[in-house]
Amino acid sequence: MNRRTFLEALAATVAAAGCSRAPDQRLQPYVRQPELMPGRPQRYATSIVEGGYATGLVVESHEGRPTKVEGNPAHPASLGATSAAQQAWVLSLYDPSRVRAVSHVGAPSTEREAIAAIAAIAAKDVRVLLPASSSPLLAERLTALRARRPNVRVWFHDGPNEAWEGARRAFGQVLEDTIDLERCDLFVDVDADSLSQGPRQLVYARAFGKRRRLRTPNDPPLRVWTVEPALTCTGAASDRRTKRKSSEIVAFLAGLLAEITPGKLPTPIADGERSELARELLAHRGRAAIALGAEQPPEAHVLVHALNVAFGAPITRRPSPVLEAGNHDLASFDGGGDALFVLGGNPAYSIPGDFAAKLRGARERFVLSSHDDETARVATWLIPSLHGLERWGNARAADGTVSSIQPLISPLFGGLDELSILSALLGEPFDAHAAMSVDDATLQRGFVEGSAYSPVEPRLDDAAVLAAAHAAPPLALEIRTPRDATLGDGEWSNVGWLQELPDPITQLTWGNAARLSPATAKRFDVTTGDEIEIEAQGAKVRAPVLVVPGDADDVLTLTRGYGRVDSLPIAASRGVDARPLRRLGAPFVSGSFHRTGRKHALAIAQQHAAEEDRPHVRSVGLEEWKPFPEVTPKPTLYKLPLAGSPLGNQWGMVVDLAACTGCSACVVACQAENNVPTVGPVGVRLGREMHWLRIDRYWQDDHVLMQPMLCQHCEKAPCEYVCPVNATAHSPDGLNEMVYNRCVGTRFCSANCPYKVRRFNWFRYEHPATLVLNPNVTVRERGVMEKCTFCVQRIREGEIAARRESRALRDGEIVTACAQACPTGALVFGSIADPRSAVSEARKIPRGYAVLDELGTEPRVRYLARVVVGPKKGAP
Amino acid sequence: MSAEHDHATLWPRWADSVLRVVLGVLALGVVTLIAFPILGVRTAYVTGRGDPVAQPIAFDHRHHVRDAAIDCRFCHAGAEKAAMAGVPATQLCMGCHGQIWPQAGLLEPLRASYFEDKPIRWTRVHRLPEHVFFDHSIHVTRGIDCSQCHGPIDTMGQVAAVAPLTMGWCLDCHRNPGRSDLHPPTYCSGCHR
């Protein structure tokens, strides 16, 4: 085509586009309509299983496709809240890189052939590797297998083994602690990050929120003290932090125990902070509790149990819901045999050392996996595993409650689950739904009522405590490889939402980095972005440095979950694999590092972390609690008040910074609800991330202050009067509206927004999984501005539902996605026109302020200042 | 030689008139270029109003609505309860036509759909742009009759849209609903999300 014909064709196209009508659209109704009404979402109760522990969820489905996850308010492990990863669960369902078909040594095969191959091998020397599970269905299958197939041996390849071993030594049985935080006045978190990690995080966060959202200075507050090697969300939310290496924790706890129960243990060397903690613990006898990180050695767990018993901590102890808890011992797993079955998890990646070589020892290797991951690489038979939203099943919550798993969608790519494969070994078909034998009411509730384990009151073994109190000297330089705050042990690596979710503390996206304290970085003459070579366990790993003010000195922290194989398109080549630095059963090892001279550009979402003398995040102590002074607003051309809304609502939000831990569940919830795209590491480096709700963090010395930041829905919005095409306007019920079809992309609004919450579509960002999109929210085109809408689709749907039934809206009926997900209840949404609404009540609390109030923007989002409980020393 | 004389030789007397005509035509062209699409999208040709739409089955609303007196909501069950009024499933049609006219040649595509489990591909008559989030239920439950937007369906053999479904047409009613108990939104987020 030459230039002339091109121009002719262009002119003809433009003319035709302007004159002709759009092509015909087709409507395809169902042939047989299932139990749904098109246009009305359905909600089903199901459960997600993480590390063997179930959390009850309610999943929204539009015409048969699950789009949004919410917590199940009645479920004891959710209480209506979700974590960031749980919010992203639905995206992992639609991952296009999931394994789509059975393959046998690389050649395509079928499920039928795989089942036949399994049946043929069932009588030989068979080994089965399972991830931690609490499923009663699986327990029944394993019992049958052991009774009828003595040639089949079973191992579990993950689980909090150190915690279980600690409980066994202390109490003679494998028990798990659940702290009743609501009854605590002092909570000590030791290297655990209890408020944003682990199977009880939502329960703890709910209780934390209840006890921190103080209405008056006289409310009984909960004081939080963390002892940790690297700053975590719980550390950020705490009143007092003590920095200790992971390898110092046993000695610290032994010293603490010696101070609390003098005479029993040898007198420890002096430690001022530890003595203060001991005094506070004794002062809060019966109302204090200690939580310990699951990966700490068993000795530390024994000491924590002894401590909790010593000052009568309000703790419920129950048997572990996990099958064969305490016997997940991989030391006896030798590889070899005729056949190996890896039925879930990714042990070749998550277990330190060359575990893949051990797996290759078996002649036939059946791997049940969602992805062509590290473990799938050893398979002779690779069988796609069903996603949790595609299958029947059950599992127990942390307290033992039997929670049901029901499918929301037919398997997208086919596949099997571990129950059907174990049944194939038994040579019988298996119908998980029938075997669950639950009635419809239980399925709708999502769990079996009253199925929680009864609490156990064990006796502490004093001899075990004495034996545990011998601490090894701390490591000179400690290399820590904890689970990643957003990606866990790599199980979430291929989920774009979680890759782009900034680490709450470092704001790092799309990768990991070696975290060092400023003093340590200075001592080794490195700074953020410098590449270092870390040597430990006889291995060398290169990683960029990230200096984090809150971390302990002489500790290097490199999280797991990164450095994945190329067959995971989202996760491939993101960050570095920390596995070579790890040792089985040890969360930290001794090591060294040196600078290589190379530099890395890190995709950090928030580069500037100082408040620059503007008090964005304010704090109050309990003694100096008085209302913040009113600021005289600058003169304005805006006419106020706004015209009243016909339905009488004025939407507003209150963010209680005293309850915010920075866990980021709200960020992912917003992304899922509002079809927010991801932009990738290059986009993040250019400051082009699209999150409508972000969590800003500011450093104050070595403390971090968290602040959820979203469109403030200013009554005098600076964005509105600069838009040349009136694409951003104000609704009578107080929303700052964004009209995508009017927007021409001048970005003037963003330049004039003091809160920097407007996001611009620099490109047509791909939504690789279009099925996950919320049909009630427009997918934005290239060249338009977007921002938080207060989930206007939920507001209008709620209003319509109420009007349809000719009734008034109830307070709390309309909840934004962020507020619904928030585990601590830090976000309150509602109508400020109703004086009795929760948001109006929250606005009356005398800790409230508006960010940048001197600008006179009159934001509809108000913040409540952080509360520092107890002596302010060592805390912001 | 003066400059005036030079000018006169370069430009003849009628040059000014030609310039005026050319400028006028250009200006008119610009106005047309802007006005044409603005007015064009509102024409019946582009909005498709008044054009009866052929369907894969010659479904006759006159027969079902006027003669058989079937309520709209029997087939369009979502009209009162959901955003979408909905097109009935083949099964619903077969509920009657399994008994009535079970052999009719006209209904062959219906039976084919039912027995081959393939949906019928109807052609959409009322089209809204995708950035409009229209909700049937609120209109119907607030007493807006179906015919106010869809016209006298009971007189249509092949259904034709009677309303342009342009934003101006929506706003005509939203601004002046004519009833004091109605508070239709006239702000952006009422319909655009």
Coordinates of C-alpha atoms in Angstrom, one line a residue, chain A residues 323-746:
Chain A
L323 CA -3.6 -33.8 60.0
E324 CA -0.7 -35.5 61.6
A325 CA 0.5 -32.2 63.1
G326 CA 3.9 -32.7 64.7
N327 CA 4.7 -35.6 62.4
H328 CA 5.4 -33.7 59.3
D329 CA 8.9 -35.0 59.4
L330 CA 10.7 -35.0 56.0
A331 CA 13.9 -36.4 57.4
S332 CA 12.6 -39.9 56.9
F333 CA 11.6 -39.1 53.3
D334 CA 14.2 -40.8 51.2
G335 CA 13.0 -40.5 47.6
G336 CA 13.2 -43.6 45.4
G337 CA 10.6 -46.3 45.0
D338 CA 8.4 -47.2 42.1
A339 CA 6.2 -44.2 42.2
L340 CA 6.0 -40.8 43.9
F341 CA 2.9 -38.7 44.1
V342 CA 3.3 -34.9 44.9
L343 CA -0.3 -33.9 45.5
G344 CA -0.1 -30.1 45.9
G345 CA 2.3 -27.5 47.0
N346 CA 5.6 -26.9 45.4
P347 CA 8.2 -28.8 47.6
A348 CA 11.0 -28.5 45.0
Y349 CA 10.9 -24.7 45.5
S350 CA 9.7 -24.3 49.1
I351 CA 12.0 -26.9 50.7
P352 CA 15.6 -25.8 51.1
G353 CA 18.4 -27.8 49.5
D354 CA 18.2 -29.8 46.3
F355 CA 14.8 -31.5 47.0
A356 CA 14.1 -31.8 43.3
A357 CA 16.9 -34.4 43.1
K358 CA 15.3 -36.4 45.9
L359 CA 12.0 -36.3 44.1
R360 CA 13.6 -37.6 40.9
G361 CA 14.6 -40.8 42.8
A362 CA 11.3 -42.4 42.1
R363 CA 10.7 -44.2 38.7
E364 CA 7.3 -42.7 38.0
R365 CA 6.6 -39.2 39.4
F366 CA 3.0 -38.0 39.4
V367 CA 2.8 -34.3 40.2
L368 CA -0.5 -32.6 40.8
S369 CA 0.1 -28.9 40.1
S370 CA -1.6 -25.8 39.0
H371 CA 1.5 -24.6 37.2
D372 CA 4.5 -25.8 35.3
D373 CA 6.5 -24.9 38.3
E374 CA 9.7 -26.2 39.9
T375 CA 8.1 -29.4 41.2
A376 CA 6.2 -30.0 37.9
R377 CA 9.7 -30.1 36.2
V378 CA 10.4 -33.4 37.9
A379 CA 7.2 -35.0 36.8
T380 CA 6.7 -37.9 34.5
W381 CA 3.0 -37.5 34.9
L382 CA 1.9 -33.8 35.2
I383 CA -1.7 -33.6 36.2
P384 CA -3.5 -30.2 36.4
S385 CA -4.9 -29.5 39.9
L386 CA -8.3 -28.1 40.4
H387 CA -8.4 -24.5 41.8
G388 CA -10.1 -24.2 45.1
L389 CA -13.0 -22.4 43.4
E390 CA -13.5 -25.4 41.1
R391 CA -13.8 -28.3 43.5
W392 CA -15.7 -29.8 46.4
G393 CA -13.9 -30.4 49.7
N394 CA -13.6 -29.4 53.3
A395 CA -11.0 -28.3 55.7
R396 CA -10.8 -27.1 59.3
A397 CA -10.2 -23.6 60.4
A398 CA -7.5 -22.8 63.0
D399 CA -10.0 -23.5 65.8
G400 CA -11.1 -26.8 64.3
T401 CA -14.3 -25.6 62.7
V402 CA -15.1 -27.8 59.7
S403 CA -15.5 -25.5 56.7
S404 CA -16.9 -26.5 53.4
I405 CA -15.4 -25.9 50.0
Q406 CA -17.9 -25.7 47.1
P407 CA -17.2 -25.1 43.5
L408 CA -18.3 -21.8 41.9
I409 CA -17.4 -22.7 38.4
S410 CA -16.8 -25.9 36.3
P411 CA -13.1 -26.7 36.0
L412 CA -11.7 -24.2 33.4
F413 CA -8.9 -26.5 32.2
G414 CA -10.0 -29.9 33.6
G415 CA -7.9 -31.5 36.3
L416 CA -8.1 -33.6 39.4
D417 CA -7.7 -33.1 43.1
E418 CA -5.7 -35.0 45.7
L419 CA -8.8 -36.9 46.9
S420 CA -9.5 -38.4 43.5
I421 CA -5.9 -39.4 43.0
L422 CA -5.7 -41.1 46.4
S423 CA -9.0 -42.8 45.4
A424 CA -7.4 -43.9 42.2
L425 CA -4.7 -45.6 44.3
L426 CA -7.4 -47.4 46.1
G427 CA -8.9 -48.3 42.8
E428 CA -12.3 -46.7 43.4
P429 CA -14.1 -43.6 42.2
F430 CA -14.7 -40.8 44.6
D431 CA -17.4 -38.2 44.8
A432 CA -16.2 -35.5 47.2
H433 CA -19.6 -33.8 47.3
A434 CA -21.4 -37.0 48.3
A435 CA -18.6 -37.9 50.8
M436 CA -19.0 -34.5 52.5
S437 CA -22.6 -35.4 53.4
V438 CA -23.5 -31.8 54.2
D439 CA -27.0 -30.3 54.0
D440 CA -27.8 -27.2 52.1
A441 CA -28.0 -25.1 55.2
T442 CA -24.5 -26.0 56.1
L443 CA -23.2 -25.3 52.6
Q444 CA -24.9 -21.9 52.7
R445 CA -23.4 -21.1 56.1
G446 CA -20.0 -22.4 54.9
F447 CA -19.1 -24.4 58.0
V448 CA -20.4 -27.0 60.4
E449 CA -21.7 -25.2 63.5
G450 CA -20.2 -26.3 66.8
S451 CA -17.4 -28.3 65.1
A452 CA -14.6 -26.3 66.7
Y453 CA -12.2 -28.3 68.9
S454 CA -12.8 -28.1 72.7
P455 CA -10.1 -26.2 74.5
V456 CA -7.4 -28.3 76.3
E457 CA -5.9 -27.3 79.6
P458 CA -2.5 -28.9 79.5
R459 CA 0.1 -29.1 82.2
L460 CA 3.4 -27.4 81.6
D461 CA 6.5 -29.7 81.7
D462 CA 9.0 -27.7 83.9
A463 CA 11.9 -30.0 82.8
A464 CA 11.3 -29.1 79.2
V465 CA 11.4 -25.4 80.1
L466 CA 14.7 -25.8 81.9
A467 CA 16.1 -27.7 78.9
A468 CA 14.9 -25.0 76.5
A469 CA 16.5 -22.2 78.3
H470 CA 20.0 -22.8 76.9
A471 CA 20.5 -20.4 74.2
A472 CA 23.2 -20.5 71.5
P473 CA 25.1 -17.3 71.1
P474 CA 23.6 -15.0 68.5
L475 CA 25.0 -15.0 65.0
A476 CA 27.5 -12.2 64.0
L477 CA 25.7 -11.6 60.7
E478 CA 22.3 -13.2 60.4
I479 CA 20.8 -14.1 57.1
R480 CA 17.0 -14.4 57.4
T481 CA 14.7 -15.8 54.7
P482 CA 11.2 -15.3 56.0
R483 CA 8.0 -15.7 54.0
D484 CA 7.2 -12.7 51.8
A485 CA 4.6 -10.3 53.2
T486 CA 2.7 -10.4 49.9
L487 CA 3.8 -13.6 48.1
G488 CA 4.1 -16.0 51.0
D489 CA 6.3 -19.0 50.2
G490 CA 5.8 -18.5 46.5
E491 CA 2.3 -19.8 46.3
W492 CA 1.1 -16.3 45.2
S493 CA 4.1 -15.5 43.0
N494 CA 2.2 -15.7 39.7
V495 CA -0.6 -13.4 40.8
G496 CA 0.0 -9.9 39.3
W497 CA -2.1 -8.1 41.9
L498 CA 0.2 -9.4 44.7
Q499 CA 3.4 -8.8 42.7
E500 CA 2.4 -5.2 42.2
L501 CA 1.1 -4.8 45.8
P502 CA 3.8 -2.8 47.5
D503 CA 5.5 -4.4 50.5
P504 CA 3.8 -2.6 53.4
I505 CA 7.1 -1.6 54.9
T506 CA 9.5 -1.2 52.0
Q507 CA 7.0 -0.3 49.2
L508 CA 9.0 -2.6 47.0
T509 CA 7.0 -4.2 44.1
W510 CA 7.8 -6.9 41.6
G511 CA 10.8 -8.3 43.4
N512 CA 12.6 -8.8 46.7
A513 CA 15.8 -7.2 48.0
A514 CA 18.3 -7.8 50.8
R515 CA 17.0 -5.6 53.6
L516 CA 19.6 -4.1 55.8
S517 CA 19.5 -1.5 58.7
P518 CA 21.1 1.8 57.9
A519 CA 24.0 1.2 60.4
T520 CA 24.7 -2.2 58.8
A521 CA 24.6 -0.8 55.3
K522 CA 27.0 1.9 56.4
R523 CA 29.3 -0.6 57.9
F524 CA 29.5 -2.6 54.7
D525 CA 29.5 0.6 52.6
V526 CA 26.4 -0.3 50.6
T527 CA 23.2 1.6 49.8
T528 CA 19.8 1.0 48.3
G529 CA 20.2 -0.4 44.8
D530 CA 23.7 -1.8 45.2
E531 CA 24.1 -5.4 44.3
I532 CA 25.7 -7.6 46.9
E533 CA 26.8 -11.2 46.8
I534 CA 25.5 -13.1 49.9
E535 CA 27.4 -16.2 51.0
A536 CA 25.7 -18.7 53.3
Q537 CA 25.2 -22.5 53.4
G538 CA 28.1 -22.8 50.9
A539 CA 26.0 -21.0 48.3
K540 CA 26.2 -17.5 46.7
V541 CA 23.2 -15.4 45.9
R542 CA 23.2 -12.0 44.3
A543 CA 20.6 -9.5 45.4
P544 CA 20.1 -5.7 45.5
V545 CA 20.3 -4.0 48.8
L546 CA 17.3 -2.1 50.3
V547 CA 18.1 0.0 53.4
V548 CA 15.2 -0.1 55.9
P549 CA 15.4 2.1 59.0
G550 CA 13.3 -0.2 61.3
D551 CA 15.4 -3.3 60.9
A552 CA 17.8 -4.7 63.5
D553 CA 21.6 -4.3 62.9
D554 CA 23.6 -7.2 61.5
V555 CA 20.5 -8.8 60.1
L556 CA 20.0 -9.4 56.4
T557 CA 16.5 -10.2 55.4
L558 CA 15.7 -11.7 51.9
T559 CA 12.2 -12.9 51.5
R560 CA 11.1 -16.1 49.8
G561 CA 8.7 -16.4 46.9
Y562 CA 10.8 -14.8 44.2
G563 CA 13.3 -15.9 41.6
R564 CA 10.9 -18.4 40.0
V565 CA 11.2 -20.5 36.8
D566 CA 10.5 -19.1 33.4
S567 CA 7.3 -21.1 32.9
L568 CA 5.5 -18.8 35.4
P569 CA 5.1 -15.7 33.1
I570 CA 4.2 -13.2 35.9
A571 CA 6.7 -14.5 38.4
A572 CA 9.6 -15.3 36.1
S573 CA 12.8 -13.3 36.6
R574 CA 11.2 -11.2 39.4
G575 CA 13.6 -10.9 42.3
V576 CA 16.0 -13.5 43.5
D577 CA 15.6 -17.0 44.9
A578 CA 16.6 -17.1 48.5
R579 CA 16.4 -20.9 48.7
P580 CA 20.2 -21.6 48.4
L581 CA 20.6 -19.5 51.6
R582 CA 18.2 -21.6 53.6
R583 CA 18.5 -24.6 55.8
L584 CA 15.6 -27.0 56.5
G585 CA 14.1 -26.1 59.9
A586 CA 16.0 -22.9 60.4
P587 CA 14.6 -19.4 59.6
F588 CA 18.0 -17.9 59.8
V589 CA 21.6 -18.9 59.1
S590 CA 25.1 -17.4 59.5
G591 CA 26.6 -15.8 56.5
S592 CA 28.4 -12.9 54.9
F593 CA 28.1 -10.6 51.9
H594 CA 30.1 -8.1 49.9
R595 CA 29.4 -5.5 47.2
T596 CA 29.7 -6.6 43.6
G597 CA 29.7 -3.1 42.2
R598 CA 26.6 -3.5 40.1
K599 CA 23.5 -1.4 40.6
H600 CA 19.8 -2.4 40.4
A601 CA 16.8 -0.2 39.8
L602 CA 14.2 -1.2 42.3
A603 CA 10.5 -0.7 41.6
I604 CA 9.6 1.1 44.8
A605 CA 6.1 2.6 44.8
Q606 CA 6.8 5.4 47.2
Q607 CA 10.3 6.9 46.9
H608 CA 9.8 9.9 49.1
A609 CA 9.0 8.9 52.6
A610 CA 9.3 12.0 54.7
E611 CA 6.4 14.2 55.8
E612 CA 8.3 17.4 55.2
D613 CA 6.9 19.1 58.4
R614 CA 3.3 18.6 57.2
P615 CA 1.5 16.3 59.7
H616 CA -0.2 13.9 57.4
V617 CA -0.1 11.1 60.0
R618 CA -0.8 12.5 63.4
S619 CA -0.5 10.7 66.7
V620 CA -1.9 11.3 70.2
G621 CA -0.8 9.8 73.5
L622 CA -3.5 8.9 76.0
E623 CA -2.5 11.8 78.3
E624 CA -2.3 14.6 75.7
W625 CA -5.4 13.7 73.9
K626 CA -7.3 16.8 72.9
P627 CA -9.0 17.8 69.6
F628 CA -6.7 19.2 66.9
P629 CA -7.1 22.9 66.4
E630 CA -9.5 24.0 63.7
V631 CA -7.8 25.5 60.6
T632 CA -9.2 28.6 59.1
P633 CA -9.9 27.6 55.5
K634 CA -8.6 29.8 52.7
P635 CA -11.1 31.9 50.7
T636 CA -12.9 29.9 48.0
L637 CA -15.0 30.5 45.0
Y638 CA -17.0 27.4 45.8
K639 CA -20.5 27.8 47.0
L640 CA -21.2 25.7 50.1
P641 CA -23.1 23.8 51.3
L642 CA -23.7 21.5 48.4
A643 CA -27.2 21.1 47.0
G644 CA -28.9 18.4 49.1
S645 CA -29.3 14.9 47.7
P646 CA -32.8 13.7 47.0
L647 CA -32.3 10.5 48.9
G648 CA -30.7 12.4 51.8
N649 CA -27.4 10.7 51.9
Q650 CA -24.0 12.4 52.1
W651 CA -21.2 9.9 51.7
G652 CA -18.1 10.0 53.7
M653 CA -15.4 7.9 55.2
V654 CA -13.3 7.8 58.4
V655 CA -9.9 6.1 58.4
D656 CA -8.8 5.2 62.0
L657 CA -5.0 5.2 61.9
A658 CA -5.0 3.7 65.4
A659 CA -6.3 0.5 63.9
C660 CA -4.5 0.5 60.5
T661 CA -1.7 -2.1 60.4
G662 CA -0.9 -1.5 56.7
C663 CA -1.8 -5.1 55.8
S664 CA -3.0 -3.9 52.4
A665 CA -6.1 -6.1 52.1
C666 CA -8.0 -2.9 51.2
V667 CA -5.6 -2.2 48.3
V668 CA -6.2 -5.6 46.6
A669 CA -9.9 -5.5 47.5
C670 CA -10.2 -2.2 45.6
Q671 CA -8.2 -3.6 42.7
A672 CA -10.6 -6.6 42.4
E673 CA -13.7 -4.5 42.8
N674 CA -12.8 -1.7 40.4
N675 CA -11.0 -3.5 37.6
V676 CA -7.8 -1.7 38.4
P677 CA -5.0 -2.9 36.1
T678 CA -1.4 -3.7 37.0
V679 CA 1.4 -1.8 35.2
G680 CA 4.5 -3.9 35.8
P681 CA 7.9 -2.9 37.4
V682 CA 8.8 -0.4 34.7
G683 CA 5.5 1.4 35.2
V684 CA 5.9 1.4 38.9
R685 CA 9.4 2.9 38.6
L686 CA 7.9 5.7 36.4
G687 CA 5.3 6.3 39.1
R688 CA 2.4 5.1 36.9
E689 CA 0.8 2.5 39.2
M690 CA -3.0 2.5 39.0
H691 CA -4.0 1.7 42.6
W692 CA -7.0 3.8 43.5
L693 CA -6.2 3.2 47.2
R694 CA -2.6 3.0 48.3
I695 CA -1.0 2.9 51.7
D696 CA 1.4 5.6 52.2
R697 CA 4.1 5.1 54.7
Y698 CA 6.3 7.7 56.3
W699 CA 9.4 7.2 58.3
Q700 CA 9.8 8.9 61.6
D701 CA 13.3 7.9 62.7
D702 CA 13.0 4.1 62.5
H703 CA 9.3 3.9 62.9
V704 CA 6.9 3.7 60.1
L705 CA 3.6 5.4 59.9
M706 CA 0.9 3.9 57.7
Q707 CA -1.8 5.9 56.0
P708 CA -4.4 4.6 53.5
M709 CA -4.7 7.3 50.9
L710 CA -7.6 7.4 48.4
C711 CA -9.6 10.1 46.7
Q712 CA -10.7 12.4 49.5
H713 CA -13.9 13.4 47.8
C714 CA -13.2 17.0 48.6
E715 CA -16.3 19.2 48.9
K716 CA -14.2 22.0 47.3
A717 CA -12.3 19.7 45.0
P718 CA -9.3 21.3 43.3
C719 CA -9.5 18.8 40.5
E720 CA -13.0 19.8 39.5
Y721 CA -12.5 23.4 38.6
V722 CA -9.4 22.8 36.4
C723 CA -11.0 20.2 34.1
P724 CA -11.5 21.9 30.7
V725 CA -14.2 19.4 29.6
N726 CA -16.1 19.0 32.9
A727 CA -15.1 15.3 33.1
T728 CA -14.9 15.4 36.9
A729 CA -17.9 16.8 38.6
H730 CA -19.6 16.6 42.0
S731 CA -22.7 14.6 42.8
P732 CA -25.3 16.0 45.2
D733 CA -24.6 13.2 47.6
G734 CA -21.0 14.3 47.9
L735 CA -19.1 12.1 45.5
N736 CA -16.3 13.5 43.3
E737 CA -17.3 11.8 40.1
M738 CA -15.1 10.8 37.2
V739 CA -16.7 10.6 33.8
Y740 CA -14.4 8.6 31.6
N741 CA -16.2 9.3 28.3
R742 CA -15.7 13.0 28.7
C743 CA -12.1 12.8 29.7
V744 CA -9.6 13.9 27.1
G745 CA -6.5 13.3 29.2
T746 CA -5.1 16.8 29.9

